[in-house]
Short mmCIF file of the C-alpha atoms (twelve columns), coordinates in Angstrom:
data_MODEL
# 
_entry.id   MODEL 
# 
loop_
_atom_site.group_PDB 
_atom_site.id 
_atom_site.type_symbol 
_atom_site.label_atom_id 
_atom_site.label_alt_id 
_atom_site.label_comp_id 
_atom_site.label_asym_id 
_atom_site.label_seq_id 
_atom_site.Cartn_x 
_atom_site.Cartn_y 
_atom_site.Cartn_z 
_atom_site.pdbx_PDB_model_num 
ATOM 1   C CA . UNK A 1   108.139 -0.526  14.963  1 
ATOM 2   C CA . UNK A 2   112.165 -1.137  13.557  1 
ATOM 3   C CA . UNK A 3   110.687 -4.829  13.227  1 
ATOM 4   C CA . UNK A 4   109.554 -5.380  16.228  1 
ATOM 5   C CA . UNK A 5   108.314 -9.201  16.760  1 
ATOM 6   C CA . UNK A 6   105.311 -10.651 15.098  1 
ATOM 7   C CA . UNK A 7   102.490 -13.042 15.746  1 
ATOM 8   C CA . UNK A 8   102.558 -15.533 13.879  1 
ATOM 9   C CA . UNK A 9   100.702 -15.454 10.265  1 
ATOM 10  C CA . UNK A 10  98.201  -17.413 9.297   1 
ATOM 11  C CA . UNK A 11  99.841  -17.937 6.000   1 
ATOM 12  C CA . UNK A 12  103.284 -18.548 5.881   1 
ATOM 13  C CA . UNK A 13  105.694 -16.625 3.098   1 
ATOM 14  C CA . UNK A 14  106.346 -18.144 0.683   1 
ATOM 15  C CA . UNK A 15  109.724 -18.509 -1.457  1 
ATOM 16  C CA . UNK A 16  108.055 -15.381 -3.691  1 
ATOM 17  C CA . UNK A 17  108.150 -13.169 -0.614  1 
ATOM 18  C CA . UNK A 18  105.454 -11.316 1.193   1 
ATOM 19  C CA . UNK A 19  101.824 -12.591 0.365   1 
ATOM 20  C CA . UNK A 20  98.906  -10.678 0.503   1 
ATOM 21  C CA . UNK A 21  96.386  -12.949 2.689   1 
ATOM 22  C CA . UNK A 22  92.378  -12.522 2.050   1 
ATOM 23  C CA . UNK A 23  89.452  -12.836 4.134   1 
ATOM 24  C CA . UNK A 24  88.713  -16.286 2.645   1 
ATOM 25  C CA . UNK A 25  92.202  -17.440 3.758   1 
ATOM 26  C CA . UNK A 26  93.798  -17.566 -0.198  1 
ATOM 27  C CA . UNK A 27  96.897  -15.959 -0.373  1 
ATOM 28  C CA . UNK A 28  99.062  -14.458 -3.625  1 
ATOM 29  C CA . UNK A 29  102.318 -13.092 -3.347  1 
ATOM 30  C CA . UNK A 30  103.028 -9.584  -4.133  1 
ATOM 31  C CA . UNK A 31  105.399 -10.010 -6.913  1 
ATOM 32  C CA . UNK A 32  102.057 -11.076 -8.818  1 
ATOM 33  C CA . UNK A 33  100.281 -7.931  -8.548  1 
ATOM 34  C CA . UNK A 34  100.905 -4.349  -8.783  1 
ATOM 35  C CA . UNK A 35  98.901  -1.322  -7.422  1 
ATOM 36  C CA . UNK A 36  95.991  0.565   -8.828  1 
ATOM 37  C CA . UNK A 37  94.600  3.139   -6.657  1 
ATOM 38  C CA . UNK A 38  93.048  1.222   -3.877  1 
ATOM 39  C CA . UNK A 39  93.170  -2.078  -5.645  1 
ATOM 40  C CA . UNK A 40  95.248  -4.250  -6.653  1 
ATOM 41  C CA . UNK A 41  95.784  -6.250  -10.657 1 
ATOM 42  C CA . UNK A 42  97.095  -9.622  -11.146 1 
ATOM 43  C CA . UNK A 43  100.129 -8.998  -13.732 1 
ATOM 44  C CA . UNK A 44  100.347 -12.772 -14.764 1 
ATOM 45  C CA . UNK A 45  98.080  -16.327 -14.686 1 
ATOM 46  C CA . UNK A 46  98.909  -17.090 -10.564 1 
ATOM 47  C CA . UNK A 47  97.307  -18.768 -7.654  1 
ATOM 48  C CA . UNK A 48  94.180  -19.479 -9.726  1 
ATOM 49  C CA . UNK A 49  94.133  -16.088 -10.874 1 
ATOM 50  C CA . UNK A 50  93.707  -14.563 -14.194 1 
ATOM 51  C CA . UNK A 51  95.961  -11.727 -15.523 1 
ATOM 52  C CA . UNK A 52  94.267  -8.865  -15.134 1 
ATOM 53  C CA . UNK A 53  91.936  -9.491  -11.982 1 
ATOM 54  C CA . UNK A 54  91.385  -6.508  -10.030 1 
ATOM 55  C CA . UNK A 55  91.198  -7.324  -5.823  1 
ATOM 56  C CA . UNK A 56  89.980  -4.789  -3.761  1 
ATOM 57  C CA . UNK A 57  92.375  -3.877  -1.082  1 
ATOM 58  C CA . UNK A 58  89.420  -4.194  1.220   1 
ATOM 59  C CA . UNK A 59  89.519  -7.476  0.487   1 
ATOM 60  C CA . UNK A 60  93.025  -7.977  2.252   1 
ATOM 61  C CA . UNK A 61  93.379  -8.985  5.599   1 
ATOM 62  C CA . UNK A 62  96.888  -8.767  6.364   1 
ATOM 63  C CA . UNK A 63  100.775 -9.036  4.974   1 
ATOM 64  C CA . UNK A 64  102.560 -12.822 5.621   1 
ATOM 65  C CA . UNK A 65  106.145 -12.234 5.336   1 
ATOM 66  C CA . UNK A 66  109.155 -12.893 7.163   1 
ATOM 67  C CA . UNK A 67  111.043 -9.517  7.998   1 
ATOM 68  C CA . UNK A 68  113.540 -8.538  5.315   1 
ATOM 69  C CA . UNK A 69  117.435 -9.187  5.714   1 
ATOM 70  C CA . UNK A 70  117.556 -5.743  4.053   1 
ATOM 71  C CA . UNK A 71  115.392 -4.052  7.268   1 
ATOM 72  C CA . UNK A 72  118.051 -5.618  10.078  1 
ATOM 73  C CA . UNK A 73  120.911 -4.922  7.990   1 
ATOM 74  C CA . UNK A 74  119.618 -1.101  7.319   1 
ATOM 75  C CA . UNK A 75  118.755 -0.643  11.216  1 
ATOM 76  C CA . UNK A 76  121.639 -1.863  12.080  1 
ATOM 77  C CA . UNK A 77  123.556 0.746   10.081  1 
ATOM 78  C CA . UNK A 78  121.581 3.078   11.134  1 
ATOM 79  C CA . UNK A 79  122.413 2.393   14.988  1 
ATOM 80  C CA . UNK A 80  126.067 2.152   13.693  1 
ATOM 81  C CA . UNK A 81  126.218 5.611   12.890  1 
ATOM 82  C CA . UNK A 82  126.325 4.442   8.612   1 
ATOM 83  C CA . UNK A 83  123.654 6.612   7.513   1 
ATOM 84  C CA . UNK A 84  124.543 7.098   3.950   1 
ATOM 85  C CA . UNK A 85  124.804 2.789   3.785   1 
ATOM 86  C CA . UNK A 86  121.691 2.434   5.216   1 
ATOM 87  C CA . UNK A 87  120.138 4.415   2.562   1 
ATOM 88  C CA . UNK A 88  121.277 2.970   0.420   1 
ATOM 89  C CA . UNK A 89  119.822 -0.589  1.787   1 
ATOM 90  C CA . UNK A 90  116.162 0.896   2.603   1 
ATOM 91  C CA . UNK A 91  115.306 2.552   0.076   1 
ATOM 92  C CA . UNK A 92  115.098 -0.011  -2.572  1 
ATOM 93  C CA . UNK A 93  112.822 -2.396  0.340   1 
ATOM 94  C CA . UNK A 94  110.802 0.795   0.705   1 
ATOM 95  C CA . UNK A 95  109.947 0.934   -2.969  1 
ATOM 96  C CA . UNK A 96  109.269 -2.997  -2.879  1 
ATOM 97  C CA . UNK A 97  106.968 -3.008  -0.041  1 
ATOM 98  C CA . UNK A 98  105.317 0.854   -0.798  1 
ATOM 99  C CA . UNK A 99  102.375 -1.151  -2.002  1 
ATOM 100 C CA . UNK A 100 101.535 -3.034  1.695   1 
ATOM 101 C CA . UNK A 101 102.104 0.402   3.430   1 
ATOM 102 C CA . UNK A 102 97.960  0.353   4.937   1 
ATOM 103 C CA . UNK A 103 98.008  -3.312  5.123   1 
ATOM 104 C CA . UNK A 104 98.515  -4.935  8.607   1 
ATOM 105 C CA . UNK A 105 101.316 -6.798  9.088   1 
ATOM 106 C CA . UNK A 106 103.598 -5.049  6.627   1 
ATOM 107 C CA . UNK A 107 107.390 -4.178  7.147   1 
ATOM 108 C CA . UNK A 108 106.789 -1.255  5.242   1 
ATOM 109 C CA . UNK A 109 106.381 1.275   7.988   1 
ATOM 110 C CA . UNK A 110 109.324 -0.226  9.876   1 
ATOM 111 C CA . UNK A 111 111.796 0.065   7.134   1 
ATOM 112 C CA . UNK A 112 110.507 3.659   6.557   1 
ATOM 113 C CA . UNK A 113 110.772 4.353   10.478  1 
ATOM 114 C CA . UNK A 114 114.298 3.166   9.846   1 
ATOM 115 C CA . UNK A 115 114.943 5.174   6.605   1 
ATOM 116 C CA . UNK A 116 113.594 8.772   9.048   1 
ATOM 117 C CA . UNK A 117 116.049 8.181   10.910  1 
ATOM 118 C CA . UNK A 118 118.599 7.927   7.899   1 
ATOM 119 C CA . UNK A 119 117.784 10.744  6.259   1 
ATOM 120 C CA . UNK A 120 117.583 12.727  9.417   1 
ATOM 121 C CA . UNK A 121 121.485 12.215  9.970   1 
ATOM 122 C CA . UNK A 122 122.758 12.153  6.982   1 
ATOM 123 C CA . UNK A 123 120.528 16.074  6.804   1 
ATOM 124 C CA . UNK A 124 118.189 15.344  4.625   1 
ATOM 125 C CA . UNK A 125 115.292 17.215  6.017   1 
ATOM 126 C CA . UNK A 126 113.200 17.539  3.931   1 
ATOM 127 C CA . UNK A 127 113.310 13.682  2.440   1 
ATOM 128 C CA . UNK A 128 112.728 12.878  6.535   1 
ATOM 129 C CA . UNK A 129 109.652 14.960  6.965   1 
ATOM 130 C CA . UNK A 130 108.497 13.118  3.672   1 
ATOM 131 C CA . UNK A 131 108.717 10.025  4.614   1 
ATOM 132 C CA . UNK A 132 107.715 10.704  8.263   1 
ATOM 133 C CA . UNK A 133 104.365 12.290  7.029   1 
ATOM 134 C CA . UNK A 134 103.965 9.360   4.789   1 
ATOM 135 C CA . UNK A 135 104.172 6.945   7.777   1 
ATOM 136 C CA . UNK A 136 101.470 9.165   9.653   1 
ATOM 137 C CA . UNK A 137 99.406  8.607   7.221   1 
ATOM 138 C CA . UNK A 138 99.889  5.243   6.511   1 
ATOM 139 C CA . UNK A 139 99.269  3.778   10.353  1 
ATOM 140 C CA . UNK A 140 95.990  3.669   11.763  1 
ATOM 141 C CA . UNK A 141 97.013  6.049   14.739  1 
ATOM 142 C CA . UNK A 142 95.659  9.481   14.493  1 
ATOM 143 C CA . UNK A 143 98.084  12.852  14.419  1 
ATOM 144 C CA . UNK A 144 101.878 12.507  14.038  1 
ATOM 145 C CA . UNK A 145 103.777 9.343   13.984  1 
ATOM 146 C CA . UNK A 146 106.183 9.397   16.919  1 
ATOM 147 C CA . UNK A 147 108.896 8.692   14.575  1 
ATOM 148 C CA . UNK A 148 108.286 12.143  13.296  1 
ATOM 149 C CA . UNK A 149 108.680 14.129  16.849  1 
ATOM 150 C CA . UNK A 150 112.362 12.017  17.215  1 
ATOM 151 C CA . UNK A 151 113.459 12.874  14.110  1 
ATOM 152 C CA . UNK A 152 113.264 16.855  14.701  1 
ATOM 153 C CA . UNK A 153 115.390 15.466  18.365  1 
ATOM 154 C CA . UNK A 154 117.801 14.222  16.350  1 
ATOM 155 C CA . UNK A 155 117.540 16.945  13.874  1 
ATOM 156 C CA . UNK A 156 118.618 19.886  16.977  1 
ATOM 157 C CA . UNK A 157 121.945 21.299  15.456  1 
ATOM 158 C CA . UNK A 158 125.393 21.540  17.003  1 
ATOM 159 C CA . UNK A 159 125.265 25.333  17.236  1 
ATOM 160 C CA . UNK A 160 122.269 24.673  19.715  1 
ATOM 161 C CA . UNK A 161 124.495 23.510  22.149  1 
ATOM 162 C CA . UNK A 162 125.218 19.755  24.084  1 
ATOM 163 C CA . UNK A 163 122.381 20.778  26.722  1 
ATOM 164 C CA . UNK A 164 119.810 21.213  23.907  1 
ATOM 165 C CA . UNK A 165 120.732 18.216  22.079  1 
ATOM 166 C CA . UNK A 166 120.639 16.053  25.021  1 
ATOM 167 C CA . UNK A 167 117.055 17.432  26.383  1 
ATOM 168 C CA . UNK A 168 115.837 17.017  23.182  1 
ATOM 169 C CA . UNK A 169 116.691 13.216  23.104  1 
ATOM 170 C CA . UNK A 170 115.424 12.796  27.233  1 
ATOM 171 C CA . UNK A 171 111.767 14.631  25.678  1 
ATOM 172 C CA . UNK A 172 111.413 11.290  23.696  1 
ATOM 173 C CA . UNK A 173 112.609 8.829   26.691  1 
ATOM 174 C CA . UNK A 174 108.863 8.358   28.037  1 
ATOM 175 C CA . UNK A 175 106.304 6.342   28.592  1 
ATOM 176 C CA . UNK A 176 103.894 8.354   26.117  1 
ATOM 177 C CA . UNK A 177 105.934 7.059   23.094  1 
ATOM 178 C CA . UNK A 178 106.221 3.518   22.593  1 
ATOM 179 C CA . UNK A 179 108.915 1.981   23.527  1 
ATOM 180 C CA . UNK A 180 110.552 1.557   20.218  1 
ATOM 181 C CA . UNK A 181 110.730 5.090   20.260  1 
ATOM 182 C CA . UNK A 182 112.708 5.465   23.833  1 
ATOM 183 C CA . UNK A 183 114.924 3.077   23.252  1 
ATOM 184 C CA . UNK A 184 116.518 4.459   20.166  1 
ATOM 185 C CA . UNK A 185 116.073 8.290   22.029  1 
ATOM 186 C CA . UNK A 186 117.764 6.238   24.782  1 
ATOM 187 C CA . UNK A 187 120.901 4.639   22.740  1 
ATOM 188 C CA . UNK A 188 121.385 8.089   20.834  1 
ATOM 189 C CA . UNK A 189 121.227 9.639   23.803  1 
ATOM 190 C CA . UNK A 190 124.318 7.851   25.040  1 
ATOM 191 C CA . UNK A 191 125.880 8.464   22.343  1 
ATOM 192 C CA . UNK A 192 125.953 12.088  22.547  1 
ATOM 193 C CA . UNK A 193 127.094 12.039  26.066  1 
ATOM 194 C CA . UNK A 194 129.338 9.661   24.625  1 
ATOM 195 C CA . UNK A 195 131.057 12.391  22.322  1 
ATOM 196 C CA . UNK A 196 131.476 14.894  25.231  1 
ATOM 197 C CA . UNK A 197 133.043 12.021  27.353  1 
ATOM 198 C CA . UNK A 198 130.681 11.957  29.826  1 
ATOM 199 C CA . UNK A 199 130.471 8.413   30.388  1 
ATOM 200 C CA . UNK A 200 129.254 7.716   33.368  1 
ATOM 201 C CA . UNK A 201 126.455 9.255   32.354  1 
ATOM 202 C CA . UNK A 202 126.491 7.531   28.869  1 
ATOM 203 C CA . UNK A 203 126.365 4.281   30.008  1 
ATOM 204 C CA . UNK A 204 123.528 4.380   32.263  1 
ATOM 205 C CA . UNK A 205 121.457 5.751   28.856  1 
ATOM 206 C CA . UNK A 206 122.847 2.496   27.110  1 
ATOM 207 C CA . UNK A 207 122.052 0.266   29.595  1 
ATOM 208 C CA . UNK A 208 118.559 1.679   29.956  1 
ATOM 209 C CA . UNK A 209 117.824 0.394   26.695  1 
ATOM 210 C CA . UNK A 210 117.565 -3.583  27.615  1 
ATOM 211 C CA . UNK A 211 116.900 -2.483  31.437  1 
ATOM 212 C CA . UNK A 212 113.926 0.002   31.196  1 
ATOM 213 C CA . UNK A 213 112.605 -1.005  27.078  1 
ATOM 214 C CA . UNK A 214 112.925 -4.848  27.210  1 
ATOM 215 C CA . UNK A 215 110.040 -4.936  24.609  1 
ATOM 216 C CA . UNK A 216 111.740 -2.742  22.165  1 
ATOM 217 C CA . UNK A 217 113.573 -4.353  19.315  1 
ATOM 218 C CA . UNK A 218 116.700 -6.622  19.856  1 
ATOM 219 C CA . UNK A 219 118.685 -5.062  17.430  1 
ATOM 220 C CA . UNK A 220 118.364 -1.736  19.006  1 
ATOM 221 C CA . UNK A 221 119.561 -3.448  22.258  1 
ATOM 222 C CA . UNK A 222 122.177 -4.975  21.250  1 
ATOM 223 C CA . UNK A 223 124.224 -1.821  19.681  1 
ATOM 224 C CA . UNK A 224 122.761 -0.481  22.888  1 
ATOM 225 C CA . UNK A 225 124.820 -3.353  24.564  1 
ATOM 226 C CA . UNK A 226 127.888 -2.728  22.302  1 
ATOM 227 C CA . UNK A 227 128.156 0.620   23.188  1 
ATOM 228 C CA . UNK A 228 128.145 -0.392  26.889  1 
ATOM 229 C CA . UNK A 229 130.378 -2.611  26.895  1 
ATOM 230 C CA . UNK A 230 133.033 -0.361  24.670  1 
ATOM 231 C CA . UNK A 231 133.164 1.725   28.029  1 
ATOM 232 C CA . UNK A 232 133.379 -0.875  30.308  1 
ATOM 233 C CA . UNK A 233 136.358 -2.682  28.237  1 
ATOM 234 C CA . UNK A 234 138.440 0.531   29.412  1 
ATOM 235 C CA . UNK A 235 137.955 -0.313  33.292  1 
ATOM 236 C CA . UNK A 236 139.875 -4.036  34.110  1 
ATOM 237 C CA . UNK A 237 137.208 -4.144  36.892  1 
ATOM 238 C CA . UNK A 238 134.628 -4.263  34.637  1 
ATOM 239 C CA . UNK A 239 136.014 -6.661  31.780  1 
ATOM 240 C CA . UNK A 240 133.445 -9.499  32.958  1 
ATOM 241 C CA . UNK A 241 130.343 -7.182  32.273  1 
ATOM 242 C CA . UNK A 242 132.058 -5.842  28.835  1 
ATOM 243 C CA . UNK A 243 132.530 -9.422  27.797  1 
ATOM 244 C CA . UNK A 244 129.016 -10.261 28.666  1 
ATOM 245 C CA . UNK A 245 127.322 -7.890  27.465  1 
ATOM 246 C CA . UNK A 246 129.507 -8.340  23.821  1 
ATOM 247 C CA . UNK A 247 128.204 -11.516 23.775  1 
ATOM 248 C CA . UNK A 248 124.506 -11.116 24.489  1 
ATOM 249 C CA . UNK A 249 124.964 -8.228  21.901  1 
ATOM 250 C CA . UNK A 250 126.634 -10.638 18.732  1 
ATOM 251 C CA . UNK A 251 123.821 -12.904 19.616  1 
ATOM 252 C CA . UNK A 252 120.884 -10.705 19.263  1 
ATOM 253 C CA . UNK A 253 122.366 -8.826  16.093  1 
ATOM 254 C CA . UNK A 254 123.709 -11.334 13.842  1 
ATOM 255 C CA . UNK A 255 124.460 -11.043 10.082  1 
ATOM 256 C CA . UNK A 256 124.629 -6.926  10.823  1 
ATOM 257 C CA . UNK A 257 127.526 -4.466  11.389  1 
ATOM 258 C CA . UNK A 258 126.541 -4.669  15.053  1 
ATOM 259 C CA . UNK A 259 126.782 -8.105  15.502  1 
ATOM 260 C CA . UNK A 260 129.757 -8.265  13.433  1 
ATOM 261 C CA . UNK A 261 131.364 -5.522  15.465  1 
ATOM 262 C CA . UNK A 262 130.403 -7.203  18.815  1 
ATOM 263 C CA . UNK A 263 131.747 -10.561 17.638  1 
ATOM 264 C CA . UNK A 264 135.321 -9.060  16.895  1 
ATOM 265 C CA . UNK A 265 135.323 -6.630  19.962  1 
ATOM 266 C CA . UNK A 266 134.500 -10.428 22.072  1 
ATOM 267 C CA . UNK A 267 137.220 -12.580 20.768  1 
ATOM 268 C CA . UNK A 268 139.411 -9.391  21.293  1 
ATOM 269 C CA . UNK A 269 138.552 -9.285  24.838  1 
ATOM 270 C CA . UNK A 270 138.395 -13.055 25.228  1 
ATOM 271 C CA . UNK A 271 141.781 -13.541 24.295  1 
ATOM 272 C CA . UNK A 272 143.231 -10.905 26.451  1 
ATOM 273 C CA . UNK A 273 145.055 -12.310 29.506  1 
ATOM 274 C CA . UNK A 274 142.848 -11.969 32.742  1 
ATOM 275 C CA . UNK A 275 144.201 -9.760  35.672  1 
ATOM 276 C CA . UNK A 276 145.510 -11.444 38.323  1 
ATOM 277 C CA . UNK A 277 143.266 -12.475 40.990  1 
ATOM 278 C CA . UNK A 278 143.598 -11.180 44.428  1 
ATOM 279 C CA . UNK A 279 144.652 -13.975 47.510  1 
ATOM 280 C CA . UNK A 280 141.734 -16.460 47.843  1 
ATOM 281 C CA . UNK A 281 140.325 -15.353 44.305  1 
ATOM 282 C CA . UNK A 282 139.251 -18.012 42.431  1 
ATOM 283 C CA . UNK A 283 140.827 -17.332 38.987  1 
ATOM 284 C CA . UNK A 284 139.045 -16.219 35.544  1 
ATOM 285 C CA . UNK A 285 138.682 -18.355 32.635  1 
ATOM 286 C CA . UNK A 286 141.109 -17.246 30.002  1 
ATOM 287 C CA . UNK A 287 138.692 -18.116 27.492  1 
ATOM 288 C CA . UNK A 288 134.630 -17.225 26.892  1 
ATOM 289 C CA . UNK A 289 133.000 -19.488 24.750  1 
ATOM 290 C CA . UNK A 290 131.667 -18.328 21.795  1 
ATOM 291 C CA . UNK A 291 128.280 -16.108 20.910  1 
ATOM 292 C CA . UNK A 292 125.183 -18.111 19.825  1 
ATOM 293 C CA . UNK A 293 122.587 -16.319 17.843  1 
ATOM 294 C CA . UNK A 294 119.271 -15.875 19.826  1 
ATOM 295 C CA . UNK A 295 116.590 -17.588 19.073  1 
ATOM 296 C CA . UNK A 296 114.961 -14.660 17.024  1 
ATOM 297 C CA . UNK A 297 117.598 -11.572 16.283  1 
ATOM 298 C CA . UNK A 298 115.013 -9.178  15.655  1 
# 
């Protein structure tokens, strides 16, 4: 869910994007076919194929792609409270990928994940319950998609009050929704509390992201970790921890508003003059080196 980190395909992509990967271990890329009811038609002479072959879905085994630029830097808009940009960003990757939807291994039902979100606060109901239904339907789970339940938590309106709001959000922090799920209940969470000042009580639901969801997806903790450290900054006890956890967060979220945000917000804090340290303190480095992108920024 929101990308979360793949094993490794059999087939690698390829510069023509995702490939659709058969049982015989072939591959052709998706750009080469387009959708028929529950096959698929080769549009052009390709990978031994002749335009016009028909291949049964069935016949598919699984997506090989590497996950979009356009998914991390929608999420990440998403998480940065740029709705309307992220859109704006999805929606053409939705229509792109709308053919791998039941296919395993697609970044299809991610992006649209993403996109519920989106629509659900930029008010777009009924485009949310849509696409939310469409995502049901698409993974092999039976009922509703839990993506479907936090969008109506996200969806409780001012006029029902901070209490409501908030309760709403803590009904989706647990351990019967994956924890993609509870970590981005968890981060929006905070940020409500966040808006009525309460936090104290908004950083513990930040920092519960990495702490208590450490399997959810990087980019979700690392706004998570933004947010954090924003409070922290205020408190000169706490400017170690703030610059920390800015770095950790420009790591994990690079090439995104997040990380870009992070990545200012650190050399702003970096280059602030530490407090002076108390007798027999040894004192702080002036300077923090510089964020390194993790190893995967998913």
């Amino acid at each position: 869910m929101f990308g979360a980190v793949r094993a490794q395909d059999e087939v690698p992509a390829g510069p023509t994007g995702p490939m659709l990967v058969f049982r015989t271990g072939r591959s052709i890329p998706l750009s080469a076919v387009t959708q028929q009811g529950a096959n698929f038609v080769v549009s052009g002479d390709v990978e031994g194929y002749q335009a016009g072959a028909v291949i049964p879905a069935s016949s598919i085994t699984h997506v090989s792609s590497e996950k979009p630029q356009a998914l991390r830097t929608g999420l990440g808009q998403v998480l940065m409270g740029q709705p309307r940009d992220a859109i704006k960003t999805l929606e053409p990757l939705l229509a792109a990928l709308k053919p791998t939807a039941r296919i395993s291994g697609n970044y299809w039902i991610d992006a649209a994940r993403a996109a519920v979100i989106a629509y659900t606060l930029e008010k777009e109901s009924s485009k949310a319950d849509a696409l939310a239904k469409e995502v049901s339907e698409a993974t092999p789970e039976p009922g509703i998609d839990a993506i479907g339940r936090l969008a109506k938590a996200l969806a409780t309106p001012i006029s029902a009050g901070t209490k409501a709001r908030i309760d709403a959000l803590s009904d989706q922090v647990t351990d019967s929704n994956p924890v993609e799920i509870s970590a981005v209940a968890s981060y929006f969470k905070g940020k409500i509390l966040q808006e009525e000042k309460r936090n104290q009580e908004a950083l513990k639901a930040y920092l519960a992201v990495g702490c208590l969801y450490p399997s959810g997806t990087v980019l979700t903790t690392s706004a998570a970790e933004l947010q954090a450290a924003l409070l922290l900054s205020a408190r000169s006890e706490r400017r170690v921890e703030a610059v920390a956890l800015l770095k950790s967060a420009a790591a994990g979220a690079p090439d995104t508003v997040i990380g870009t945000e992070a990545k200012k917000r650190f050399a702003s804090l970096s280059d602030e003059k530490p407090a002076a340290p108390t007798p027999g303190e040894k004192p702080a480095e002036s300077k923090e080196k510089p964020p390194e992108p993790k190893p995967d920024g998913n």
